[in-house]
mmCIF file of C-alpha atoms in Angstrom:
data_model
loop_
_atom_site.group_PDB
_atom_site.id
_atom_site.type_symbol
_atom_site.label_atom_id
_atom_site.label_comp_id
_atom_site.label_asym_id
_atom_site.label_seq_id
_atom_site.Cartn_x
_atom_site.Cartn_y
_atom_site.Cartn_z
ATOM 1 C CA UNK A 1 -4.506 19.282 -21.987
ATOM 2 C CA UNK A 2 -6.702 16.280 -21.367
ATOM 3 C CA UNK A 3 -8.299 15.186 -18.152
ATOM 4 C CA UNK A 4 -9.586 11.915 -16.938
ATOM 5 C CA UNK A 5 -11.406 10.730 -13.850
ATOM 6 C CA UNK A 6 -9.316 7.825 -12.577
ATOM 7 C CA UNK A 7 -10.402 5.944 -9.464
ATOM 8 C CA UNK A 8 -12.573 8.857 -8.377
ATOM 9 C CA UNK A 9 -9.826 11.456 -8.856
ATOM 10 C CA UNK A 10 -9.519 14.001 -11.647
ATOM 11 C CA UNK A 11 -6.055 13.798 -13.168
ATOM 12 C CA UNK A 12 -4.725 16.125 -15.862
ATOM 13 C CA UNK A 13 -2.271 15.182 -18.620
ATOM 14 C CA UNK A 14 -0.663 17.504 -21.163
ATOM 15 C CA UNK A 15 -1.913 15.328 -24.048
ATOM 16 C CA UNK A 16 -4.456 12.678 -24.909
ATOM 17 C CA UNK A 17 -3.608 9.234 -23.435
ATOM 18 C CA UNK A 18 -5.137 6.478 -25.599
ATOM 19 C CA UNK A 19 -5.015 3.894 -22.782
ATOM 20 C CA UNK A 20 -7.496 6.054 -20.871
ATOM 21 C CA UNK A 21 -10.105 6.291 -23.624
ATOM 22 C CA UNK A 22 -12.278 3.714 -21.835
ATOM 23 C CA UNK A 23 -12.488 6.097 -18.876
ATOM 24 C CA UNK A 24 -13.766 8.940 -21.049
ATOM 25 C CA UNK A 25 -10.485 10.857 -21.240
ATOM 26 C CA UNK A 26 -11.163 14.129 -22.986
ATOM 27 C CA UNK A 27 -9.497 17.336 -23.986
ATOM 28 C CA UNK A 28 -10.061 20.387 -21.880
ATOM 29 C CA UNK A 29 -9.589 24.050 -22.745
ATOM 30 C CA UNK A 30 -8.041 24.539 -19.307
ATOM 31 C CA UNK A 31 -4.770 26.427 -19.169
ATOM 32 C CA UNK A 32 -1.544 24.464 -19.344
ATOM 33 C CA UNK A 33 -0.382 22.973 -16.085
ATOM 34 C CA UNK A 34 2.647 24.807 -14.773
ATOM 35 C CA UNK A 35 5.872 23.148 -13.734
ATOM 36 C CA UNK A 36 7.157 25.391 -11.062
ATOM 37 C CA UNK A 37 10.451 24.222 -9.680
ATOM 38 C CA UNK A 38 14.075 24.756 -10.411
ATOM 39 C CA UNK A 39 16.620 21.965 -10.410
ATOM 40 C CA UNK A 40 18.402 23.664 -7.480
ATOM 41 C CA UNK A 41 15.492 23.148 -5.110
ATOM 42 C CA UNK A 42 15.095 19.417 -5.815
ATOM 43 C CA UNK A 43 16.068 17.018 -3.044
ATOM 44 C CA UNK A 44 16.367 13.295 -3.477
ATOM 45 C CA UNK A 45 13.761 11.521 -1.392
ATOM 46 C CA UNK A 46 13.795 7.891 -2.487
ATOM 47 C CA UNK A 47 15.783 5.623 -4.758
ATOM 48 C CA UNK A 48 14.587 2.104 -5.580
ATOM 49 C CA UNK A 49 14.899 -0.534 -8.255
ATOM 50 C CA UNK A 50 11.852 -2.304 -9.553
ATOM 51 C CA UNK A 51 9.988 -3.717 -12.507
ATOM 52 C CA UNK A 52 8.761 -0.760 -14.580
ATOM 53 C CA UNK A 53 7.707 -0.712 -18.232
ATOM 54 C CA UNK A 54 8.949 -4.212 -18.989
ATOM 55 C CA UNK A 55 12.366 -4.047 -17.318
ATOM 56 C CA UNK A 56 14.187 -3.652 -14.019
ATOM 57 C CA UNK A 57 14.727 0.072 -13.704
ATOM 58 C CA UNK A 58 16.083 2.478 -11.135
ATOM 59 C CA UNK A 59 13.384 4.866 -9.986
ATOM 60 C CA UNK A 60 14.033 8.020 -7.978
ATOM 61 C CA UNK A 61 11.688 10.538 -6.424
ATOM 62 C CA UNK A 62 12.919 14.097 -6.068
ATOM 63 C CA UNK A 63 10.932 16.559 -4.008
ATOM 64 C CA UNK A 64 10.377 20.254 -4.599
ATOM 65 C CA UNK A 65 7.933 22.573 -2.827
ATOM 66 C CA UNK A 66 5.429 22.381 -5.681
ATOM 67 C CA UNK A 67 5.671 18.750 -6.663
ATOM 68 C CA UNK A 68 7.594 15.551 -7.144
ATOM 69 C CA UNK A 69 9.912 14.636 -9.982
ATOM 70 C CA UNK A 70 9.889 10.936 -10.762
ATOM 71 C CA UNK A 71 13.038 9.838 -12.597
ATOM 72 C CA UNK A 72 13.038 6.419 -14.254
ATOM 73 C CA UNK A 73 16.244 5.050 -15.798
ATOM 74 C CA UNK A 74 15.851 4.424 -19.528
ATOM 75 C CA UNK A 75 12.548 6.303 -19.594
ATOM 76 C CA UNK A 76 11.092 9.740 -19.239
ATOM 77 C CA UNK A 77 10.924 11.834 -16.078
ATOM 78 C CA UNK A 78 7.453 12.716 -14.834
ATOM 79 C CA UNK A 79 6.483 15.807 -12.859
ATOM 80 C CA UNK A 80 3.661 15.173 -10.399
ATOM 81 C CA UNK A 81 2.033 18.241 -8.864
ATOM 82 C CA UNK A 82 1.999 17.980 -5.077
ATOM 83 C CA UNK A 83 -1.777 17.554 -5.012
ATOM 84 C CA UNK A 84 -1.420 14.684 -7.507
ATOM 85 C CA UNK A 85 -3.680 16.436 -10.032
ATOM 86 C CA UNK A 86 -1.158 16.939 -12.870
ATOM 87 C CA UNK A 87 1.135 14.380 -14.494
ATOM 88 C CA UNK A 88 3.599 15.802 -17.004
ATOM 89 C CA UNK A 89 6.299 13.762 -18.804
ATOM 90 C CA UNK A 90 9.466 15.813 -19.173
ATOM 91 C CA UNK A 91 12.519 15.906 -21.349
ATOM 92 C CA UNK A 92 15.387 18.188 -20.336
ATOM 93 C CA UNK A 93 13.061 19.864 -17.845
ATOM 94 C CA UNK A 94 10.364 20.746 -20.411
ATOM 95 C CA UNK A 95 7.089 18.954 -21.205
ATOM 96 C CA UNK A 96 7.819 16.147 -23.615
ATOM 97 C CA UNK A 97 6.095 16.458 -26.970
ATOM 98 C CA UNK A 98 6.543 12.958 -28.354
ATOM 99 C CA UNK A 99 5.431 10.212 -26.000
ATOM 100 C CA UNK A 100 6.517 6.606 -26.471
ATOM 101 C CA UNK A 101 4.733 3.472 -25.263
ATOM 102 C CA UNK A 102 7.353 3.156 -22.509
ATOM 103 C CA UNK A 103 6.658 6.729 -21.374
ATOM 104 C CA UNK A 104 2.962 5.902 -21.134
ATOM 105 C CA UNK A 105 3.712 2.803 -19.034
ATOM 106 C CA UNK A 106 5.742 4.963 -16.643
ATOM 107 C CA UNK A 107 2.993 7.572 -16.608
ATOM 108 C CA UNK A 108 0.189 5.067 -15.961
ATOM 109 C CA UNK A 109 2.350 2.897 -13.692
ATOM 110 C CA UNK A 110 4.488 4.401 -10.905
ATOM 111 C CA UNK A 111 3.592 8.032 -11.663
ATOM 112 C CA UNK A 112 -0.150 7.441 -11.456
ATOM 113 C CA UNK A 113 0.212 5.261 -8.345
ATOM 114 C CA UNK A 114 2.169 8.057 -6.651
ATOM 115 C CA UNK A 115 -0.317 10.723 -7.791
ATOM 116 C CA UNK A 116 -3.238 8.754 -6.342
ATOM 117 C CA UNK A 117 -1.335 8.168 -3.092
ATOM 118 C CA UNK A 118 -0.856 11.927 -2.766
ATOM 119 C CA UNK A 119 -4.661 12.141 -2.891
ATOM 120 C CA UNK A 120 -5.210 9.442 -0.259
ATOM 121 C CA UNK A 121 -6.027 6.592 -2.662
ATOM 122 C CA UNK A 122 -3.742 3.591 -2.245
ATOM 123 C CA UNK A 123 -3.104 1.038 -4.983
ATOM 124 C CA UNK A 124 -3.032 -2.615 -3.978
ATOM 125 C CA UNK A 125 -1.158 -5.171 -6.075
ATOM 126 C CA UNK A 126 -4.237 -7.333 -6.467
ATOM 127 C CA UNK A 127 -6.739 -8.999 -8.655
ATOM 128 C CA UNK A 128 -10.394 -8.747 -7.729
ATOM 129 C CA UNK A 129 -13.704 -10.233 -8.784
ATOM 130 C CA UNK A 130 -17.282 -9.911 -7.633
ATOM 131 C CA UNK A 131 -20.289 -12.154 -7.480
ATOM 132 C CA UNK A 132 -23.563 -10.338 -6.973
ATOM 133 C CA UNK A 133 -22.570 -7.430 -4.757
ATOM 134 C CA UNK A 134 -19.798 -9.323 -2.970
ATOM 135 C CA UNK A 135 -16.395 -8.092 -3.992
ATOM 136 C CA UNK A 136 -13.405 -10.294 -3.160
ATOM 137 C CA UNK A 137 -9.873 -8.926 -3.430
ATOM 138 C CA UNK A 138 -7.044 -11.412 -4.020
ATOM 139 C CA UNK A 139 -3.584 -10.628 -2.667
ATOM 140 C CA UNK A 140 -0.452 -12.732 -2.914
ATOM 141 C CA UNK A 141 3.176 -12.691 -3.871
ATOM 142 C CA UNK A 142 4.055 -12.073 -7.486
ATOM 143 C CA UNK A 143 3.279 -15.263 -9.415
ATOM 144 C CA UNK A 144 1.089 -16.679 -6.640
ATOM 145 C CA UNK A 145 -1.856 -17.027 -9.013
ATOM 146 C CA UNK A 146 -3.997 -13.921 -8.357
ATOM 147 C CA UNK A 147 -4.686 -13.294 -12.042
ATOM 148 C CA UNK A 148 -5.158 -16.978 -12.837
ATOM 149 C CA UNK A 149 -7.747 -17.373 -10.090
ATOM 150 C CA UNK A 150 -9.671 -14.234 -11.060
ATOM 151 C CA UNK A 151 -9.627 -15.297 -14.721
ATOM 152 C CA UNK A 152 -10.886 -18.766 -13.789
ATOM 153 C CA UNK A 153 -13.757 -17.364 -11.733
ATOM 154 C CA UNK A 154 -14.792 -14.969 -14.489
ATOM 155 C CA UNK A 155 -14.298 -17.134 -17.577
ATOM 156 C CA UNK A 156 -15.818 -20.281 -16.204
ATOM 157 C CA UNK A 157 -18.930 -21.390 -18.151
ATOM 158 C CA UNK A 158 -22.116 -19.720 -16.894
ATOM 159 C CA UNK A 159 -20.026 -17.852 -14.349
ATOM 160 C CA UNK A 160 -21.754 -15.229 -12.231
ATOM 161 C CA UNK A 161 -18.430 -13.624 -11.359
ATOM 162 C CA UNK A 162 -17.278 -10.334 -12.911
ATOM 163 C CA UNK A 163 -13.677 -9.132 -13.102
ATOM 164 C CA UNK A 164 -12.919 -5.966 -11.114
ATOM 165 C CA UNK A 165 -9.125 -5.689 -11.279
ATOM 166 C CA UNK A 166 -6.142 -7.534 -12.684
ATOM 167 C CA UNK A 167 -2.896 -6.211 -11.190
ATOM 168 C CA UNK A 168 -3.799 -2.908 -9.518
ATOM 169 C CA UNK A 169 -6.802 -2.067 -7.343
ATOM 170 C CA UNK A 170 -7.045 1.446 -5.881
ATOM 171 C CA UNK A 171 -8.713 1.547 -2.456
ATOM 172 C CA UNK A 172 -9.703 4.034 0.239
ATOM 173 C CA UNK A 173 -11.304 3.759 3.658
ATOM 174 C CA UNK A 174 -14.615 5.375 4.447
ATOM 175 C CA UNK A 175 -16.864 5.317 7.502
ATOM 176 C CA UNK A 176 -18.787 2.460 5.890
ATOM 177 C CA UNK A 177 -15.782 0.274 5.132
ATOM 178 C CA UNK A 178 -13.070 -0.364 2.597
ATOM 179 C CA UNK A 179 -13.911 0.981 -0.866
ATOM 180 C CA UNK A 180 -12.445 -0.208 -4.173
ATOM 181 C CA UNK A 181 -12.155 2.220 -7.101
ATOM 182 C CA UNK A 182 -12.002 -0.024 -10.180
ATOM 183 C CA UNK A 183 -11.897 2.651 -12.904
ATOM 184 C CA UNK A 184 -8.164 2.382 -13.308
ATOM 185 C CA UNK A 185 -6.131 1.351 -16.373
ATOM 186 C CA UNK A 186 -5.112 -2.295 -15.970
ATOM 187 C CA UNK A 187 -2.011 -2.328 -18.165
ATOM 188 C CA UNK A 188 -2.022 -6.128 -18.446
ATOM 189 C CA UNK A 189 -5.368 -6.054 -20.245
ATOM 190 C CA UNK A 190 -6.317 -4.741 -23.709
ATOM 191 C CA UNK A 191 -8.700 -1.773 -23.958
ATOM 192 C CA UNK A 192 -11.774 -3.857 -24.742
ATOM 193 C CA UNK A 193 -11.255 -5.990 -21.610
ATOM 194 C CA UNK A 194 -10.776 -3.167 -19.106
ATOM 195 C CA UNK A 195 -13.070 -4.122 -16.201
ATOM 196 C CA UNK A 196 -13.582 -0.532 -15.046
ATOM 197 C CA UNK A 197 -15.669 0.252 -18.138
ATOM 198 C CA UNK A 198 -18.823 -1.381 -16.884
ATOM 199 C CA UNK A 199 -18.452 -1.011 -13.120
ATOM 200 C CA UNK A 200 -19.617 1.665 -10.696
ATOM 201 C CA UNK A 201 -17.004 4.226 -9.702
ATOM 202 C CA UNK A 202 -16.630 2.679 -6.249
ATOM 203 C CA UNK A 203 -17.534 -0.658 -4.713
ATOM 204 C CA UNK A 204 -17.453 -1.828 -1.089
ATOM 205 C CA UNK A 205 -14.897 -4.574 -0.485
ATOM 206 C CA UNK A 206 -16.573 -7.591 1.133
ATOM 207 C CA UNK A 207 -13.381 -9.476 1.950
ATOM 208 C CA UNK A 208 -9.725 -9.889 1.126
ATOM 209 C CA UNK A 209 -8.214 -13.310 0.433
ATOM 210 C CA UNK A 210 -4.485 -13.865 0.632
ATOM 211 C CA UNK A 211 -3.305 -16.688 -1.611
ATOM 212 C CA UNK A 212 -0.836 -18.967 0.153
ATOM 213 C CA UNK A 213 0.924 -21.808 -1.587
ATOM 214 C CA UNK A 214 -0.582 -25.072 -0.437
ATOM 215 C CA UNK A 215 0.101 -27.963 -2.740
ATOM 216 C CA UNK A 216 -1.951 -31.064 -2.153
ATOM 217 C CA UNK A 217 -4.644 -29.947 0.286
ATOM 218 C CA UNK A 218 -7.963 -31.542 -0.638
ATOM 219 C CA UNK A 219 -10.407 -28.950 0.723
ATOM 220 C CA UNK A 220 -9.470 -25.284 0.462
ATOM 221 C CA UNK A 221 -10.891 -23.451 3.448
ATOM 222 C CA UNK A 222 -10.742 -19.780 4.296
ATOM 223 C CA UNK A 223 -8.938 -19.068 7.537
ATOM 224 C CA UNK A 224 -9.441 -15.697 9.225
ATOM 225 C CA UNK A 225 -6.377 -13.447 9.604
ATOM 226 C CA UNK A 226 -6.154 -11.255 12.737
ATOM 227 C CA UNK A 227 -6.060 -7.469 12.321
ATOM 228 C CA UNK A 228 -2.348 -6.954 13.071
ATOM 229 C CA UNK A 229 -1.338 -9.511 10.469
ATOM 230 C CA UNK A 230 -3.941 -8.105 8.061
ATOM 231 C CA UNK A 231 -2.425 -4.621 8.391
ATOM 232 C CA UNK A 232 1.032 -6.074 7.682
ATOM 233 C CA UNK A 233 -0.308 -7.846 4.583
ATOM 234 C CA UNK A 234 -1.742 -4.559 3.289
ATOM 235 C CA UNK A 235 1.563 -2.770 3.976
ATOM 236 C CA UNK A 236 3.401 -5.410 1.943
ATOM 237 C CA UNK A 237 0.969 -5.495 -0.973
ATOM 238 C CA UNK A 238 0.606 -1.798 -1.719
ATOM 239 C CA UNK A 239 2.184 -0.637 -4.964
ATOM 240 C CA UNK A 240 4.762 2.133 -5.030
ATOM 241 C CA UNK A 241 5.554 2.376 -1.317
ATOM 242 C CA UNK A 242 9.275 2.421 -2.010
ATOM 243 C CA UNK A 243 8.709 5.785 -3.690
ATOM 244 C CA UNK A 244 6.825 7.319 -0.741
ATOM 245 C CA UNK A 245 8.403 10.063 1.347
ATOM 246 C CA UNK A 246 8.170 9.813 5.181
ATOM 247 C CA UNK A 247 4.885 11.758 5.249
ATOM 248 C CA UNK A 248 3.227 9.475 2.703
ATOM 249 C CA UNK A 249 4.592 6.385 4.464
ATOM 250 C CA UNK A 250 3.051 7.569 7.717
ATOM 251 C CA UNK A 251 -0.320 8.233 6.028
ATOM 252 C CA UNK A 252 -0.117 4.814 4.380
ATOM 253 C CA UNK A 253 0.600 3.106 7.699
ATOM 254 C CA UNK A 254 -2.485 4.751 9.217
ATOM 255 C CA UNK A 255 -4.543 3.676 6.192
ATOM 256 C CA UNK A 256 -3.450 0.031 6.508
ATOM 257 C CA UNK A 257 -4.287 -0.043 10.222
ATOM 258 C CA UNK A 258 -7.772 1.315 9.492
ATOM 259 C CA UNK A 259 -8.355 -0.859 6.434
ATOM 260 C CA UNK A 260 -7.429 -4.002 8.379
ATOM 261 C CA UNK A 261 -10.382 -3.333 10.654
ATOM 262 C CA UNK A 262 -12.787 -2.427 7.839
ATOM 263 C CA UNK A 263 -12.668 -5.551 5.664
ATOM 264 C CA UNK A 264 -12.230 -9.134 6.859
ATOM 265 C CA UNK A 265 -9.099 -10.850 5.590
ATOM 266 C CA UNK A 266 -8.666 -14.579 5.034
ATOM 267 C CA UNK A 267 -5.884 -16.938 4.117
ATOM 268 C CA UNK A 268 -6.819 -18.977 1.049
ATOM 269 C CA UNK A 269 -4.738 -22.142 0.541
ATOM 270 C CA UNK A 270 -4.073 -22.158 -3.161
ATOM 271 C CA UNK A 271 -2.547 -24.587 -5.560
ATOM 272 C CA UNK A 272 -1.882 -23.840 -9.187
ATOM 273 C CA UNK A 273 -3.155 -27.255 -10.245
ATOM 274 C CA UNK A 274 -6.082 -26.724 -12.623
ATOM 275 C CA UNK A 275 -7.973 -29.606 -11.044
ATOM 276 C CA UNK A 276 -8.105 -27.751 -7.724
ATOM 277 C CA UNK A 277 -9.766 -24.620 -9.106
ATOM 278 C CA UNK A 278 -13.412 -25.835 -8.930
ATOM 279 C CA UNK A 279 -13.040 -26.575 -5.189
ATOM 280 C CA UNK A 280 -11.481 -23.144 -4.634
ATOM 281 C CA UNK A 281 -14.345 -21.528 -6.535
ATOM 282 C CA UNK A 282 -16.823 -23.445 -4.394
ATOM 283 C CA UNK A 283 -15.085 -22.311 -1.208
ATOM 284 C CA UNK A 284 -15.271 -18.709 -2.396
ATOM 285 C CA UNK A 285 -18.964 -18.985 -3.231
ATOM 286 C CA UNK A 286 -19.843 -20.409 0.184
ATOM 287 C CA UNK A 287 -21.316 -17.783 2.540
ATOM 288 C CA UNK A 288 -18.682 -16.587 5.034
ATOM 289 C CA UNK B 1 24.603 -1.969 29.242
ATOM 290 C CA UNK B 2 21.000 -0.780 29.122
ATOM 291 C CA UNK B 3 19.139 -0.373 32.427
ATOM 292 C CA UNK B 4 15.721 0.891 33.450
ATOM 293 C CA UNK B 5 17.368 4.239 34.250
ATOM 294 C CA UNK B 6 18.131 4.863 30.579
ATOM 295 C CA UNK B 7 16.732 8.081 29.120
ATOM 296 C CA UNK B 8 14.999 7.189 25.853
ATOM 297 C CA UNK B 9 14.038 9.364 22.916
ATOM 298 C CA UNK B 10 11.704 8.527 20.055
ATOM 299 C CA UNK B 11 13.218 9.908 16.833
ATOM 300 C CA UNK B 12 11.080 11.947 14.425
ATOM 301 C CA UNK B 13 11.548 9.437 11.636
ATOM 302 C CA UNK B 14 9.523 6.815 13.508
ATOM 303 C CA UNK B 15 5.762 6.507 13.002
ATOM 304 C CA UNK B 16 3.409 4.438 15.080
ATOM 305 C CA UNK B 17 -0.108 3.163 14.681
ATOM 306 C CA UNK B 18 -2.321 1.036 16.882
ATOM 307 C CA UNK B 19 -4.067 -2.002 15.430
ATOM 308 C CA UNK B 20 -6.556 -2.957 18.126
ATOM 309 C CA UNK B 21 -4.317 -3.858 21.139
ATOM 310 C CA UNK B 22 -1.171 -4.298 19.069
ATOM 311 C CA UNK B 23 0.868 -1.773 17.138
ATOM 312 C CA UNK B 24 3.061 -1.291 14.101
ATOM 313 C CA UNK B 25 6.146 0.921 14.088
ATOM 314 C CA UNK B 26 7.614 2.322 10.900
ATOM 315 C CA UNK B 27 11.142 3.557 10.421
ATOM 316 C CA UNK B 28 10.591 6.001 7.553
ATOM 317 C CA UNK B 29 14.350 6.122 6.869
ATOM 318 C CA UNK B 30 14.617 2.430 6.113
ATOM 319 C CA UNK B 31 10.986 1.757 5.041
ATOM 320 C CA UNK B 32 10.884 -1.124 7.544
ATOM 321 C CA UNK B 33 7.926 -2.042 9.710
ATOM 322 C CA UNK B 34 7.963 -3.664 13.158
ATOM 323 C CA UNK B 35 5.060 -5.249 15.018
ATOM 324 C CA UNK B 36 4.567 -4.804 18.751
ATOM 325 C CA UNK B 37 2.352 -7.037 20.854
ATOM 326 C CA UNK B 38 -0.066 -5.619 23.423
ATOM 327 C CA UNK B 39 2.530 -5.004 26.149
ATOM 328 C CA UNK B 40 5.029 -3.573 23.668
ATOM 329 C CA UNK B 41 2.334 -1.285 22.253
ATOM 330 C CA UNK B 42 1.445 -0.098 25.774
ATOM 331 C CA UNK B 43 5.129 0.566 26.532
ATOM 332 C CA UNK B 44 5.469 2.529 23.308
ATOM 333 C CA UNK B 45 2.353 4.547 24.129
ATOM 334 C CA UNK B 46 3.824 5.463 27.520
ATOM 335 C CA UNK B 47 7.224 6.419 26.067
ATOM 336 C CA UNK B 48 5.421 8.442 23.392
ATOM 337 C CA UNK B 49 3.616 10.348 26.166
ATOM 338 C CA UNK B 50 7.041 11.295 27.524
ATOM 339 C CA UNK B 51 7.203 8.811 30.401
ATOM 340 C CA UNK B 52 10.634 7.653 31.532
ATOM 341 C CA UNK B 53 11.412 3.971 31.042
ATOM 342 C CA UNK B 54 11.497 3.393 34.805
ATOM 343 C CA UNK B 55 8.029 4.940 35.235
ATOM 344 C CA UNK B 56 6.666 2.976 32.278
ATOM 345 C CA UNK B 57 8.050 -0.216 33.831
ATOM 346 C CA UNK B 58 6.277 0.578 37.096
ATOM 347 C CA UNK B 59 2.987 1.233 35.326
ATOM 348 C CA UNK B 60 3.216 -2.004 33.343
ATOM 349 C CA UNK B 61 3.967 -3.867 36.548
ATOM 350 C CA UNK B 62 0.713 -2.504 38.001
ATOM 351 C CA UNK B 63 -1.299 -3.291 34.858
ATOM 352 C CA UNK B 64 -0.152 -6.816 34.036
ATOM 353 C CA UNK B 65 0.299 -9.967 36.054
ATOM 354 C CA UNK B 66 4.009 -10.471 35.638
ATOM 355 C CA UNK B 67 7.007 -10.968 37.890
ATOM 356 C CA UNK B 68 9.205 -7.831 38.204
ATOM 357 C CA UNK B 69 12.390 -9.583 37.074
ATOM 358 C CA UNK B 70 10.661 -11.085 34.025
ATOM 359 C CA UNK B 71 9.154 -7.734 33.007
ATOM 360 C CA UNK B 72 12.499 -5.969 33.408
ATOM 361 C CA UNK B 73 14.242 -8.594 31.267
ATOM 362 C CA UNK B 74 11.554 -8.466 28.563
ATOM 363 C CA UNK B 75 11.469 -4.655 28.470
ATOM 364 C CA UNK B 76 15.230 -4.297 28.227
ATOM 365 C CA UNK B 77 15.367 -6.914 25.464
ATOM 366 C CA UNK B 78 12.650 -5.061 23.575
ATOM 367 C CA UNK B 79 14.370 -1.690 24.027
ATOM 368 C CA UNK B 80 17.642 -3.213 22.824
ATOM 369 C CA UNK B 81 15.879 -4.441 19.702
ATOM 370 C CA UNK B 82 14.251 -1.026 19.150
ATOM 371 C CA UNK B 83 17.598 0.757 19.560
ATOM 372 C CA UNK B 84 19.283 -1.656 17.136
ATOM 373 C CA UNK B 85 16.668 -0.829 14.503
ATOM 374 C CA UNK B 86 16.799 2.939 14.953
ATOM 375 C CA UNK B 87 13.337 3.124 16.502
ATOM 376 C CA UNK B 88 14.500 4.489 19.858
ATOM 377 C CA UNK B 89 17.588 6.452 20.864
ATOM 378 C CA UNK B 90 19.306 6.424 24.224
ATOM 379 C CA UNK B 91 20.052 9.943 25.418
ATOM 380 C CA UNK B 92 23.671 10.650 26.263
ATOM 381 C CA UNK B 93 24.508 11.066 29.950
#
């Protein structure tokens, strides 16, 4: 067994996962995690098709009393204990002994997102960067430029920005506000560039910017988004919701309503023209 | 034809949350979300408390400055939309 603290949650795996080395994944003498369900008690909860491990795949969630079985076409099945604390890749109902790169992408992709959701931590499809103590989360449709913008802010000469997330950002709500949990494997980045390595376990989110396509506007200006619309944006930009059962969907809805009130959200007109990036950076560095 | 005398039921697969004055409904069977404005959210709150549509209409009439015929039309249109999307059921009989 190995365990790893991911986004503030202890998660157990039946083997060492190299992609988690940067988080201090280590072996534990703890007893093997049990898989306690029979195929007869499984009921299909959700079926969806999405981009998983480099291809469009059908993903199903099957529920048992003790946990969830995630079935991914062309990949391994993963058992997720109901508390989200154990993730076990399976083959023919038994823990898989040889794990491929694709299995690890399933494990650290939809399976981990679902496990964290079961523990009340929701994963936004987002990039994020911070300047000083101000953390800005970028949301937008796939291909809208979230990663490009974050990379520009961070890699710019003499930049004071630091990367926090590139693809997935786990978040929770607390009495103080919306919290980001950046110690999460960003599968788009190599091990040495994982932003979570050098960041605190949690960070308060200062604001959320939604990238909207806006070709040709001279001055990018942040425009405030009202709470109802903000909650809808969060609902639409959370990873893995198509795998949630009704109970999780209800919890997630409540989270989005709360989160919309905890962190201000803005519309950021965004063009992918390189020449526009300095003005966007300037707009982001202006005090709100 | 739906009237204010209709007996409405909120199915178990529908979740609801308030966002300030407005609200979001979720049909957990279809994974679809629906936004309600302030008046719609208030109506939903009343139905959720077990009020009959006719009573809810009367309460809304007292709370908002609106002509009775306009409110009736708007409420019935909204209920129609909710029924169509599986968010409310009309009880038989």
